[in-house]
Coordinates of C-alpha atoms and ligand atoms in Angstrom, one line a residue:
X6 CA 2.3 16.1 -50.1
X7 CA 5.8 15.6 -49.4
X8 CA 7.3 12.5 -48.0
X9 CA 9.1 13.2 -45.0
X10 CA 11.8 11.1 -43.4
X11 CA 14.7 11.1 -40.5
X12 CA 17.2 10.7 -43.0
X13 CA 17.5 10.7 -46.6
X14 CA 20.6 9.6 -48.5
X15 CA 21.8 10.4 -52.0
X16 CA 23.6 7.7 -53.2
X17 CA 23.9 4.1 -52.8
X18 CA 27.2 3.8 -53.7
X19 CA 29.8 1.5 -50.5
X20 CA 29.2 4.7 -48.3
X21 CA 25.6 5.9 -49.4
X22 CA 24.1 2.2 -48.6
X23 CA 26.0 1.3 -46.1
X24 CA 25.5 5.1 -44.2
X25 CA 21.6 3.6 -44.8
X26 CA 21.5 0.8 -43.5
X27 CA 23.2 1.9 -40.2
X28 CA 20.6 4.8 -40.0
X29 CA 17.7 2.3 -40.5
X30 CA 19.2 0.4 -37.6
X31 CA 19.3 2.9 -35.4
X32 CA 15.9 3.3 -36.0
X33 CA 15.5 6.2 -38.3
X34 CA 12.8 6.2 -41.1
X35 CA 15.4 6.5 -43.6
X36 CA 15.2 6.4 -47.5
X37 CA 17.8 6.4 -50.2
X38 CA 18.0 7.5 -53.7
X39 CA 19.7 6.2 -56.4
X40 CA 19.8 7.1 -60.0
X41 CA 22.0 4.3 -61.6
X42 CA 21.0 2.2 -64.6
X43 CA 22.4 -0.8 -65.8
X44 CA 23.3 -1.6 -69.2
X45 CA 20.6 -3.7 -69.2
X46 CA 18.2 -1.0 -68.0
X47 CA 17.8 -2.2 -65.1
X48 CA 17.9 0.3 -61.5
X49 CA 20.8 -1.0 -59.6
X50 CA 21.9 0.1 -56.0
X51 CA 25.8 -0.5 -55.4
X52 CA 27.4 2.5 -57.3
X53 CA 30.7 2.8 -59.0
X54 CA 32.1 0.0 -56.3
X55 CA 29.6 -3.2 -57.0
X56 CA 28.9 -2.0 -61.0
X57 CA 31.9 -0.9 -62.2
X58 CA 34.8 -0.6 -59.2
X59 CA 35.9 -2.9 -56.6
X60 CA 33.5 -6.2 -57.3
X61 CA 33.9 -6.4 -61.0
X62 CA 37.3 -5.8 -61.4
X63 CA 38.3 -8.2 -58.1
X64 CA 36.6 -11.1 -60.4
X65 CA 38.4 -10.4 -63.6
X66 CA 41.6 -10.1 -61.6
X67 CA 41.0 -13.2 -60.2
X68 CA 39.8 -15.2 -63.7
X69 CA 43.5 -13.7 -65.1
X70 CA 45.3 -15.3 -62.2
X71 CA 44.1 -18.3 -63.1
X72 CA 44.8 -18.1 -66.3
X73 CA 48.2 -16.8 -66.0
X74 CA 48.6 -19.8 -62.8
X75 CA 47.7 -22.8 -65.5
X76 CA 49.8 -21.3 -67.8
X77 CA 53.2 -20.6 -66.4
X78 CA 53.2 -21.9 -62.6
X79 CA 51.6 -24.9 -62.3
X80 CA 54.3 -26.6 -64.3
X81 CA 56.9 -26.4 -61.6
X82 CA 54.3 -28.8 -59.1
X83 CA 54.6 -31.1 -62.0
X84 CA 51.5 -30.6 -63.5
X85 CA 50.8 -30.2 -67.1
X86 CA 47.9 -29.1 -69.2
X87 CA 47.7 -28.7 -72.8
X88 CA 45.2 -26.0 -75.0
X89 CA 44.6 -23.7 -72.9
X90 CA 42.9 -21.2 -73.8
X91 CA 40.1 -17.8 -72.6
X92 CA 36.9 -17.5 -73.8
X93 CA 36.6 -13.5 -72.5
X94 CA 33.0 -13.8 -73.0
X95 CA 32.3 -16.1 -70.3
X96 CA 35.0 -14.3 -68.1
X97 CA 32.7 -11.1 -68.3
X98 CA 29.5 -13.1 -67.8
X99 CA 31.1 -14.3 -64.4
X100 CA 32.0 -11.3 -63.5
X101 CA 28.5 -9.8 -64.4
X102 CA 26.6 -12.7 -62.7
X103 CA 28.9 -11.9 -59.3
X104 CA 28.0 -8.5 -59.8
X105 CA 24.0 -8.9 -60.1
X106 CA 23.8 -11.2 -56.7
X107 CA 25.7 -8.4 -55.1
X108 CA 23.3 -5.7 -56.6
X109 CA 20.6 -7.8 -56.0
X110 CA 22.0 -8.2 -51.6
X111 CA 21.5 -4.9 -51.1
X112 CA 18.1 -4.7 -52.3
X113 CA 17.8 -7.6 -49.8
X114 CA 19.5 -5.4 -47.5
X115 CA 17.3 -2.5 -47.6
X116 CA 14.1 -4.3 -47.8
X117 CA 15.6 -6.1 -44.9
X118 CA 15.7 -2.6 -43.2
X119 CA 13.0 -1.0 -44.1
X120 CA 14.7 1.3 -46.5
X121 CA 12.8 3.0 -49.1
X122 CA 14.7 3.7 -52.3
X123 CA 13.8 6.2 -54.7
X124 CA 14.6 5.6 -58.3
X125 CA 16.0 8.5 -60.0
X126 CA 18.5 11.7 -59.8
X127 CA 18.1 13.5 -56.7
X128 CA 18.6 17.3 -56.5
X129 CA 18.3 19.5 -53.6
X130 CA 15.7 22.3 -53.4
X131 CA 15.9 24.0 -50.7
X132 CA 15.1 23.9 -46.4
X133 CA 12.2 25.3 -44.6
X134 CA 12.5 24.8 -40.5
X135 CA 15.5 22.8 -40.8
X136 CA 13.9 20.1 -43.4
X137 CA 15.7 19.4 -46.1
X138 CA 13.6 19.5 -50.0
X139 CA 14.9 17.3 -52.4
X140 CA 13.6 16.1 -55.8
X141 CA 13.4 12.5 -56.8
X142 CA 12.2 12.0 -60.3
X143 CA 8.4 13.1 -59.7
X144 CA 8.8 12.7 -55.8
X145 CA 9.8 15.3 -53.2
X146 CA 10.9 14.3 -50.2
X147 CA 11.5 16.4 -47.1
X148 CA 14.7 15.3 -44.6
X149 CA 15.5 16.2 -41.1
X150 CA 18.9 15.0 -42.0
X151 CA 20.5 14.7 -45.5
X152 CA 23.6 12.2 -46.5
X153 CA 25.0 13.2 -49.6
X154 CA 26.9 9.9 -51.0
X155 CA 27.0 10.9 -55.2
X156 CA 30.3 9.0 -55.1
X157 CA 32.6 9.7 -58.1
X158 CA 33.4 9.3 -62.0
X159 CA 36.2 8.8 -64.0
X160 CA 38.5 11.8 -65.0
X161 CA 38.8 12.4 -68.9
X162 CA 41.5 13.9 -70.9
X163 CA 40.5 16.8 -72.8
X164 CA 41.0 15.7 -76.9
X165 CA 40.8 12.2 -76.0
X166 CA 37.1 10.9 -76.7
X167 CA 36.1 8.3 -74.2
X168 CA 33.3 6.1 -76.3
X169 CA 34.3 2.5 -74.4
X170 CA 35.0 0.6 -76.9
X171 CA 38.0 1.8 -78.7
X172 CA 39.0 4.1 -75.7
X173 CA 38.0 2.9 -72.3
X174 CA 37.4 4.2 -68.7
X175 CA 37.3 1.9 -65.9
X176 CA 33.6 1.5 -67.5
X177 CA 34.8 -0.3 -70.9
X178 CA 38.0 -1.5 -69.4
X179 CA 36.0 -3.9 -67.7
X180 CA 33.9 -5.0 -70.5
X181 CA 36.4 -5.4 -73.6
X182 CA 34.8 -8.3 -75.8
X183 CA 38.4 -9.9 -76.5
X184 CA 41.8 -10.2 -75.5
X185 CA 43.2 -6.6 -77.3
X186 CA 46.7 -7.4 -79.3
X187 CA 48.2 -4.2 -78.1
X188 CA 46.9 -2.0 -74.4
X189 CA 47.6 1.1 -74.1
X190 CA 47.0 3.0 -70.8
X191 CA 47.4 6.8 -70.2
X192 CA 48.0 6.3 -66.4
X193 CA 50.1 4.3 -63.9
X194 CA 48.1 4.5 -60.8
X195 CA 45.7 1.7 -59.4
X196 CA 43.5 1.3 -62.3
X197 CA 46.0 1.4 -64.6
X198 CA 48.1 -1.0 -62.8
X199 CA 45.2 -3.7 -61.6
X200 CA 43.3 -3.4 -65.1
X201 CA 46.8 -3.1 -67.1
X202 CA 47.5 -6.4 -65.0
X203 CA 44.6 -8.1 -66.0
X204 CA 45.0 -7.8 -69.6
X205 CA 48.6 -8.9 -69.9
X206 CA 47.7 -12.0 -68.0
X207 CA 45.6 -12.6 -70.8
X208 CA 47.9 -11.7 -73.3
X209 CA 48.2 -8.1 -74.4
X210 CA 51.0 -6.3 -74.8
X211 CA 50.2 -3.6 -72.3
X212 CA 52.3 -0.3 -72.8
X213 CA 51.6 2.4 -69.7
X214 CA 52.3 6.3 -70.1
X215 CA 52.5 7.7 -66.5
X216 CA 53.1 11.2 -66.4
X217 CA 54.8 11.9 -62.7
X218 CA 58.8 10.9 -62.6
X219 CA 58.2 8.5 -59.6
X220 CA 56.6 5.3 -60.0
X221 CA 53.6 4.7 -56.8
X222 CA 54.8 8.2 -55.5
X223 CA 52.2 7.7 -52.2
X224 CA 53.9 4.4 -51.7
X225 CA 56.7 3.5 -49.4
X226 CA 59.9 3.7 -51.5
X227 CA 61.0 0.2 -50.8
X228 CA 57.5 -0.9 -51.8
X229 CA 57.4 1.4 -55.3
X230 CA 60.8 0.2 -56.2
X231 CA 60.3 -3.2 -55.8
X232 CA 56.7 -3.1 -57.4
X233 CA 58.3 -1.5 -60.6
X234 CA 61.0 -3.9 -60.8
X235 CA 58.3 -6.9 -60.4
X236 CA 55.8 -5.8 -62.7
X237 CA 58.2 -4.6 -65.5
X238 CA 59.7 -8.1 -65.4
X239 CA 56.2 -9.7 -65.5
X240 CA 55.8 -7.5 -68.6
X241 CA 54.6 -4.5 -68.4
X242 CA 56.2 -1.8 -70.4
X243 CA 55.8 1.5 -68.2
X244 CA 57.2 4.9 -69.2
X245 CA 57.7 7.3 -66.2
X246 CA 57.6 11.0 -66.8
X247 CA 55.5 11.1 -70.4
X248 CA 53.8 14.1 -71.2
X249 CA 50.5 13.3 -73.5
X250 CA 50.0 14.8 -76.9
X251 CA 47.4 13.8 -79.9
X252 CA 45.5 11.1 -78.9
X253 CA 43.9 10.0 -82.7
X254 CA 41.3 7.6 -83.0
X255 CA 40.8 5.2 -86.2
X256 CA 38.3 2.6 -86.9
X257 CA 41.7 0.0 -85.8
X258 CA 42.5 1.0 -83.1
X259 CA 44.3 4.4 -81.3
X260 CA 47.8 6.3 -81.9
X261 CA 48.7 8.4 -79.1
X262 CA 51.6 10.5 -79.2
X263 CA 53.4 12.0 -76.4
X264 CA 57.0 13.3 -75.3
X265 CA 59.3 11.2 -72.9
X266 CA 61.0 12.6 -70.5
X267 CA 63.8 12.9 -72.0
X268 CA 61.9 15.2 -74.7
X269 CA 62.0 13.1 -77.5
X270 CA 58.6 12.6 -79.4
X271 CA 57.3 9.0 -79.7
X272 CA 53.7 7.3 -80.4
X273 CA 52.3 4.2 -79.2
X274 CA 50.1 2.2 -81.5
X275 CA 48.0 0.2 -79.4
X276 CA 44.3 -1.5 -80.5
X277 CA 42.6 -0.3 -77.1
X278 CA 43.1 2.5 -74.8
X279 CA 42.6 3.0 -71.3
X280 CA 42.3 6.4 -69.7
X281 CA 42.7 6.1 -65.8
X282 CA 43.9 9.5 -64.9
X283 CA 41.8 9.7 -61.1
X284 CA 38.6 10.4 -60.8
X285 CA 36.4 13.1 -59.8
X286 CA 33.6 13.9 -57.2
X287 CA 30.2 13.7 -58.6
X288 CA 28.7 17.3 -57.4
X289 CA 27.2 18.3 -60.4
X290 CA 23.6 19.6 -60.7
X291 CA 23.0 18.6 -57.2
X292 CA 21.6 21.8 -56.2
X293 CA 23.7 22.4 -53.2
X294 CA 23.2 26.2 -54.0
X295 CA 19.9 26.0 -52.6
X296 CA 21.2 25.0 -49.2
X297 CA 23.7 27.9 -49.2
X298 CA 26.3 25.0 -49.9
X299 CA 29.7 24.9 -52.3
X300 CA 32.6 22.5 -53.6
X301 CA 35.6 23.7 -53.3
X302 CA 37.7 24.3 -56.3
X303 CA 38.3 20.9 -57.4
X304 CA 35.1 19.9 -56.7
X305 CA 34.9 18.2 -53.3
X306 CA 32.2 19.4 -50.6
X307 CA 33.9 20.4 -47.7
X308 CA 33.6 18.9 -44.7
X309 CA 34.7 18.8 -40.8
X310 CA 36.6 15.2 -39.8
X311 CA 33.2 14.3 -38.9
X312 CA 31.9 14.8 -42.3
X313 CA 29.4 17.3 -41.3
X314 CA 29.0 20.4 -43.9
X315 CA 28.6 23.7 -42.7
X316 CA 25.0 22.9 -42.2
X317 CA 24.6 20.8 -38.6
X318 CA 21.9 18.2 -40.7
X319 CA 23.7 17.5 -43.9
X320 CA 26.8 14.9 -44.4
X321 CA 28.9 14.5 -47.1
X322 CA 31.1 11.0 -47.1
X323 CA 32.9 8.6 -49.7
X324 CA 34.6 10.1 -52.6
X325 CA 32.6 13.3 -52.7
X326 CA 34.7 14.8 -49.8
X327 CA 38.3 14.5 -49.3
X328 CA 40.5 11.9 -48.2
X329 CA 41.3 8.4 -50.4
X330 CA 38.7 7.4 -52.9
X331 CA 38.2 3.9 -51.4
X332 CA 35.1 1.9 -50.4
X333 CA 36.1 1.3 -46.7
X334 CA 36.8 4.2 -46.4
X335 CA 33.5 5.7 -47.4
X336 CA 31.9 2.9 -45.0
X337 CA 33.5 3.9 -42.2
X338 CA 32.1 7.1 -43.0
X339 CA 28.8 6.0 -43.4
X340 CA 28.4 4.1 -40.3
X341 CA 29.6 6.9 -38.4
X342 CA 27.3 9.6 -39.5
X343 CA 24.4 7.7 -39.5
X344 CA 25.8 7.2 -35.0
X345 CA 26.7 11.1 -35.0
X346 CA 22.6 11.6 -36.2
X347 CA 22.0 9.5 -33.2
X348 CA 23.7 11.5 -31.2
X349 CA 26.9 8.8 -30.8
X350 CA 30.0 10.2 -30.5
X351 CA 31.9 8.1 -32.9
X352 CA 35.2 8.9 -34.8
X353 CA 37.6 7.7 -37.4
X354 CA 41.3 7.7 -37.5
X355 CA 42.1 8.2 -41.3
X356 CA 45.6 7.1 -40.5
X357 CA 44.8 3.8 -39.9
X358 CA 42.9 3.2 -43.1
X359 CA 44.2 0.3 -44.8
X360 CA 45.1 0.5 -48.8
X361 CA 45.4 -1.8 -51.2
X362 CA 46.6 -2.3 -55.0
X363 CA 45.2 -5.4 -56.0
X364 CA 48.3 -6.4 -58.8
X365 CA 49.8 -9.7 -58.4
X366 CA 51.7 -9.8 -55.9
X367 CA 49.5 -7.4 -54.2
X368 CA 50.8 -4.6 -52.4
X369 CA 49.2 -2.9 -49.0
X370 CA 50.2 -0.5 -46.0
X371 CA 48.8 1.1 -43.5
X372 CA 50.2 4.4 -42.2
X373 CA 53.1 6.4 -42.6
X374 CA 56.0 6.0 -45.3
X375 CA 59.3 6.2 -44.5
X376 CA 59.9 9.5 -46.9
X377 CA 57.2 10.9 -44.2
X378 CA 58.2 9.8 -41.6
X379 CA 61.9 11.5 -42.1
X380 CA 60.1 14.6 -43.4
X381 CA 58.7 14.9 -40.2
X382 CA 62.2 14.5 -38.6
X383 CA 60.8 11.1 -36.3
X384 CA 63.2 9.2 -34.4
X385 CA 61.5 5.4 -36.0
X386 CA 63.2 2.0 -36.6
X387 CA 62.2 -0.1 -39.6
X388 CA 62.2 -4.2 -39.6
X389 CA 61.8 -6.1 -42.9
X390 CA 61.5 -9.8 -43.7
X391 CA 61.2 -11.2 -47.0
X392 CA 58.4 -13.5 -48.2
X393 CA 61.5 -16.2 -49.7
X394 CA 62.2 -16.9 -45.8
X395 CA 58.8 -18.8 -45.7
X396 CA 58.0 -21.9 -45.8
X397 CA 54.5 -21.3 -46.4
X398 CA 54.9 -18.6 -49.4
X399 CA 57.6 -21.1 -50.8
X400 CA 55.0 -23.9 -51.1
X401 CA 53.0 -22.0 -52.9
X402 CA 55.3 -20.6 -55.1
X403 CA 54.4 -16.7 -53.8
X404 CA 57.7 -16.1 -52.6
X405 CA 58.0 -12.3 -54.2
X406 CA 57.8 -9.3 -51.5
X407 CA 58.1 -8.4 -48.0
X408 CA 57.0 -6.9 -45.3
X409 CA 58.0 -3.8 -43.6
X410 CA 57.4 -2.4 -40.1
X411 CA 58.0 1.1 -39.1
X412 CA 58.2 1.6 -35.1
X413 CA 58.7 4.7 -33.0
X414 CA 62.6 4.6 -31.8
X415 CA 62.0 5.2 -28.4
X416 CA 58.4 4.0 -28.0
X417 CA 58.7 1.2 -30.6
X418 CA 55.1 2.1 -31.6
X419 CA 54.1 0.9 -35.1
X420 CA 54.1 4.0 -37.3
X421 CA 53.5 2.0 -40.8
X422 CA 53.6 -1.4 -42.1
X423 CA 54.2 -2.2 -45.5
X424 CA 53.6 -5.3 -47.6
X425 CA 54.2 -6.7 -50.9
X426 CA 52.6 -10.0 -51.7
X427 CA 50.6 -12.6 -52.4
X428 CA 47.2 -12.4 -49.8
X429 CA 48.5 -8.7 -49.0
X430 CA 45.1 -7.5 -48.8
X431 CA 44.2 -9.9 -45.7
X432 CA 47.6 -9.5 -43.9
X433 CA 47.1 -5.6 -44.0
X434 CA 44.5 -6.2 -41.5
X435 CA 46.5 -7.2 -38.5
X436 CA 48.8 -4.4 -39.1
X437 CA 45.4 -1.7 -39.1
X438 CA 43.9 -3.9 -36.1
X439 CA 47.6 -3.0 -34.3
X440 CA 47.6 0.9 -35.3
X441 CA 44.1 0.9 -33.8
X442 CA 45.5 -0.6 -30.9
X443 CA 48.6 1.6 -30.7
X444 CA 50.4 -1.9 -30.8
X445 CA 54.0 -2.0 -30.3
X446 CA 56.3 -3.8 -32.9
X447 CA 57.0 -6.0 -29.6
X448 CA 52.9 -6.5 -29.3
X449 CA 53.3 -8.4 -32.6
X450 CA 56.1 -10.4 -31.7
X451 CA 55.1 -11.5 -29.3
X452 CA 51.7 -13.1 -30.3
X453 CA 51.5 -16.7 -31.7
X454 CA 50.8 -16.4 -35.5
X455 CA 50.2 -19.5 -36.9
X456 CA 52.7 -22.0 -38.5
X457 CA 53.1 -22.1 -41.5
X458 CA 51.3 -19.0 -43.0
X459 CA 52.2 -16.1 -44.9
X460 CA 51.3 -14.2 -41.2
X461 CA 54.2 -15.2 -39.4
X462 CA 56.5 -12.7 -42.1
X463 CA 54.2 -9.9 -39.9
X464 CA 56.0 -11.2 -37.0
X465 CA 59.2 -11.8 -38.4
X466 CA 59.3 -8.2 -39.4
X467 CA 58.0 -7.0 -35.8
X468 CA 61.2 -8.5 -34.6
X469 CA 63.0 -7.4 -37.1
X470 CA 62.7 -3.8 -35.9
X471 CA 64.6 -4.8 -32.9
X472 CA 67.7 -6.5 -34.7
X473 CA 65.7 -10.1 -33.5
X474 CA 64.2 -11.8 -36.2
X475 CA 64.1 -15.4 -35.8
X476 CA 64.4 -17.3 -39.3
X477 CA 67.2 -14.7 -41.0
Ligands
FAD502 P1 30.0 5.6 -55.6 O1 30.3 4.1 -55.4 O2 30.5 6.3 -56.7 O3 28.4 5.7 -55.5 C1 27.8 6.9 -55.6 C2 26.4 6.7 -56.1 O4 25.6 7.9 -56.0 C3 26.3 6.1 -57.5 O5 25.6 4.9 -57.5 C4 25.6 7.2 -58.2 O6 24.7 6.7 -59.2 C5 24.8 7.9 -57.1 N1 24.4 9.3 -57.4 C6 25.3 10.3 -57.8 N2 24.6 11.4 -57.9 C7 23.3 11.1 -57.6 C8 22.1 11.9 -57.6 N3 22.1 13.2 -57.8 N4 20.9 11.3 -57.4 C9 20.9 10.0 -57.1 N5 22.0 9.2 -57.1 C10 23.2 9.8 -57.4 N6 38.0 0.9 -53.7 C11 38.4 0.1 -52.8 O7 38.4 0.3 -51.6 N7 38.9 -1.2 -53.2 C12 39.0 -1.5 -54.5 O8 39.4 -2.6 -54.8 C13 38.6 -0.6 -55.5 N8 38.6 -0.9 -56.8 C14 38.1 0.0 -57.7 C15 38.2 -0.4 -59.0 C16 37.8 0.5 -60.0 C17 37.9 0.1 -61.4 C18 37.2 1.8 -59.6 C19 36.7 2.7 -60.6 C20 37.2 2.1 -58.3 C21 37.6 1.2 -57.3 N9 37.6 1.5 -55.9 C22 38.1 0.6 -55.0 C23 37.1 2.8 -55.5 C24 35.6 2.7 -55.0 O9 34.8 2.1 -56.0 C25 35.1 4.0 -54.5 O10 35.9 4.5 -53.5 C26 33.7 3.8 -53.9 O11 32.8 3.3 -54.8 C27 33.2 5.1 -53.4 O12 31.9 4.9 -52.8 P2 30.8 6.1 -52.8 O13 29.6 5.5 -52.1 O14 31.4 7.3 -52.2 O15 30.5 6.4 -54.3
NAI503 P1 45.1 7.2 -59.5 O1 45.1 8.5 -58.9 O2 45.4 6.0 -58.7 O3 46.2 7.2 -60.7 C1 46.1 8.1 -61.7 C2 47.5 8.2 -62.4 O4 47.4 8.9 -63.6 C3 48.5 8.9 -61.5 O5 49.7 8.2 -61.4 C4 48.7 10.2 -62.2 O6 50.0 10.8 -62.1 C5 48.5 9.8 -63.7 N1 48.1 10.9 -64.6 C6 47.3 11.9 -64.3 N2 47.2 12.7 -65.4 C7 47.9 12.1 -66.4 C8 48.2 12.4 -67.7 N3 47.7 13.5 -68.3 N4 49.0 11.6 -68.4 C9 49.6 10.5 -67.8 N5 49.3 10.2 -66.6 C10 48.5 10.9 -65.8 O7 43.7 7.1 -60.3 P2 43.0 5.8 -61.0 O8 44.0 4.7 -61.3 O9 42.3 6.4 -62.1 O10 42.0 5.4 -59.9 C11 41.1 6.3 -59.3 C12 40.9 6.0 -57.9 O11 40.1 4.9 -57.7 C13 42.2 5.6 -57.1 O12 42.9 6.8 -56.7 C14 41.6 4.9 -55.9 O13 41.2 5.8 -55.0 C15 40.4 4.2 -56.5 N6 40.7 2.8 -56.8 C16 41.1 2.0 -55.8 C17 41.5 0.7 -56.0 C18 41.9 -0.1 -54.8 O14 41.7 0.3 -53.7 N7 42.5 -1.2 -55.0 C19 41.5 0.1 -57.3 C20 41.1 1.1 -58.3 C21 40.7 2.3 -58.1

């Protein structure tokens, strides 16, 4: 006989376990299934976020900063150190190792909660009386409400063979077993950038091919300018505006050719090569047909802002449906429709969803751009302050960047806020605490940040929207 549950969720990705968990606490018999593997072998909950995403990368990122710190910055506090050098294996180990605990949490998690996970790929089957049939390996489970969480993979280039060693997704770009001579990577946006970053830092020559003409197009101007001029001097060779050709493989490495902008016909040699090009919803073989369900044309399943399908007892959150492709994201949706299944009434402003790009200096906003905002013809006032006016980022020799506050003219509202630097991805959360708020640039101002700390360039930049700002 079927098992039969209050909610079943597919996926166990950031918004699949997390959309579980707050199910289970709400007292729901809930179970979840997941059909990811290890390359050990072993069945892992976390999805593309704690096995290959967020977690692994973050600890690689950080293993290169510290690298890159011994090696050209701690010389100006007068320290020196001699030999040093990076044994890559033991970098990936760490990051593996932080990886397994955090696998291993949410098993904690769910046994915790009283979660049952089901091993294996789920598809859907079918509904009878508003129960939900779907197929877990040999299991069939029936649902009174279905979450589909399948999360997303990484988008290939047609012609260009993705094997992970030679040329790598986010997958093998994580796992390279040494320090390539020469990176190349088809792709300028957030895994090109973060992963490019981490490489140079260790000591390839990292070439990027971007296709678009502007550099971070969904960036603030002021932020993409100043990023490109930042990370080209740290390095990084980018080429705006390339259109890929042949991408030919050799047992040494990869040639890929490719026109500028300019139309002149180059190739870059390069040892390894990393394809990040986006990513793309994982809908396939799911069986939505059987529920009278479709994508859409690129592959999304549609949803209402409340991530309900067309069907009043099936979900769809996280990367499957549209909006950003990011883990908080996908949480928030999680927890609230796990509450709407309870009969909450909760509700998520997608404006005030925070981003990062976790380069060095990192670089993070929170609502509108400036382009937008003059598209849409608003009245707004911007305030800047730069990170070199603080003590606190001087003494730590993080004195790139700035930060940037957009306010309504007349109602000095904060519209968008803006940061480069160091720690960017902790200061973005007063600014999304604010828009949640509806803050004021004045509401910043006036609160007490604390002295000295990279906060108080928030501050500064609130009162810089009124002409006020105190240490400039
Ligand atoms: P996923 O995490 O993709 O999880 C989906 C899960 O569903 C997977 O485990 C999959 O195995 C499972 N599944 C799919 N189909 C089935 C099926 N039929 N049956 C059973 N199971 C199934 N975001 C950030 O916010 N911050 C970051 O710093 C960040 N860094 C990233 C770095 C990299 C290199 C990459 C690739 C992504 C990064 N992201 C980051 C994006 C983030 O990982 C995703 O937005 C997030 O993982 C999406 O969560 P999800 O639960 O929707 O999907
Ligand atoms: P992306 O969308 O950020 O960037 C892809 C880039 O590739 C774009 O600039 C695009 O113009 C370019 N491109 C596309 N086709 C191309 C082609 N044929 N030739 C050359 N360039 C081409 O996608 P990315 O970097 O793969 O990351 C996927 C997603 O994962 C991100 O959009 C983000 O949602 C998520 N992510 C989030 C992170 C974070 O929050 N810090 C970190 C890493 C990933």
């Amino acid at each position: 006989m079927a098992k039969s549950v209050d909610v079943l969720v597919i996926g166990a990705g950031p918004a699949g376990y997390i959309a579980a968990i707050r199910a289970a606490q709400l007292g729901f018999t809930t179970a979840c299934a997941e059909k990811w593997v290890n390359p050990k072998g072993d069945n892992v909950l976390g999805g593309t976020c704690l096995n290959v995403g967020c977690i692994p990368s973050k600890a690689l990122l950080a293993s290169s900063e510290e690298f890159d710190k011994i090696n050209h910055h701690v010389a100006e506090h007068g320290i020196s150190v001699k030999d040093v050098s990076v044994d890559v294996g033991r970098m990936t180990s760490r990051k593996d190792e932080i990886v397994g605990k955090m696998t291993k949490g949410i098993e904690f998690l769910f046994r915790k909660n009283k979660i049952t996970w089901l091993k294996g790929q789920a598809t859907i089957q079918g509904q009878n009386n508003n129960l939900i049939r779907v197929q877990v390996g040999e299991e069939v489970v029936e649902a009174k409400n279905l979450i589909i969480a399948t999360g997303s993979k990484a988008r290939h280039l047609p012609g260009v063979p993705v094997d992970n060693e030679i040329i790598c997704d986010n997958e093998g770009a994580l796992s390279l077993k040494a320090v390539p001579k020469r990176l190349g990577v088809i792709g300028a946006g957030v895994i090109g950038l973060e992963l490019g970053s981490v490489w140079r830092r260790l000591g390839a020559d990292v070439s990027i091919l971007e296709a678009a003409p502007d550099f971070l197009a969904a960036c603030d101007e002021s932020v993409s300018k100043d990023a490109f001029k930042l990370f080209t001097g740290q390095g990084l060779k980018i080429q705006m505006g390339v259109k890929i050709g042949e991408v030919k493989k050799s047992a040494k490495g990869v040639e890929v050719h490719y026109s500028t902008a300019s139309g002149s016909s180059e190739t870059l040699a390069c040892d390894r090569l990393i394809v990040s090009v986006g990513r793309v919803p994982n809908t396939d073989n799911l069986g939505l047909e059987s529920i009278g369900l479709a994508t859409d044309e690129r592959g999304f399943i549609p949803v209402d802002d409340h991530c309900r399908t067309k069907l009043s007892n099936v979900f769809a959150i996280g990367d499957v449906v549209r909006g950003p492709m990011l883990a908080h994201k996908g949480e928030d949706e999680g927890v609230m429709v796990a509450e709407i299944i309870a009969g909450q009434k909760p509700h998520i402003d997608y404006n005030c969803i925070p981003w990062v790009i976790y380069t060095s200096p990192e670089i993070a906003w929170v609502g509108e751009t400036e382009q937008q905002l003059k598209a849409e013809g608003r009245s707004y006032k911007a305030g800047v302050f730069p990170f070199a006016a603080n003590g606190r980022a001087l003494g730590m020799g993080e004195s790139e960047g700035f930060v940037k506050i957009l306010a309504d003219a007349a109602s000095d509202e904060i519209l968008g806020v803006h940061i480069v630097s160091s720690g960017a991805s902790d200061l973005i959360a007063e600014a999304a605490v604010a828009m949640e708020f509806k803050a004021s640039a004045e509401d910043i101002a006036r609160i007490c940040h604390p002295h000295p700390s990279l906060s108080e360039v928030m501050r500064e930049a609130a009162l810089a929207t009124d002409k006020r700002a105190l240490n400039m």
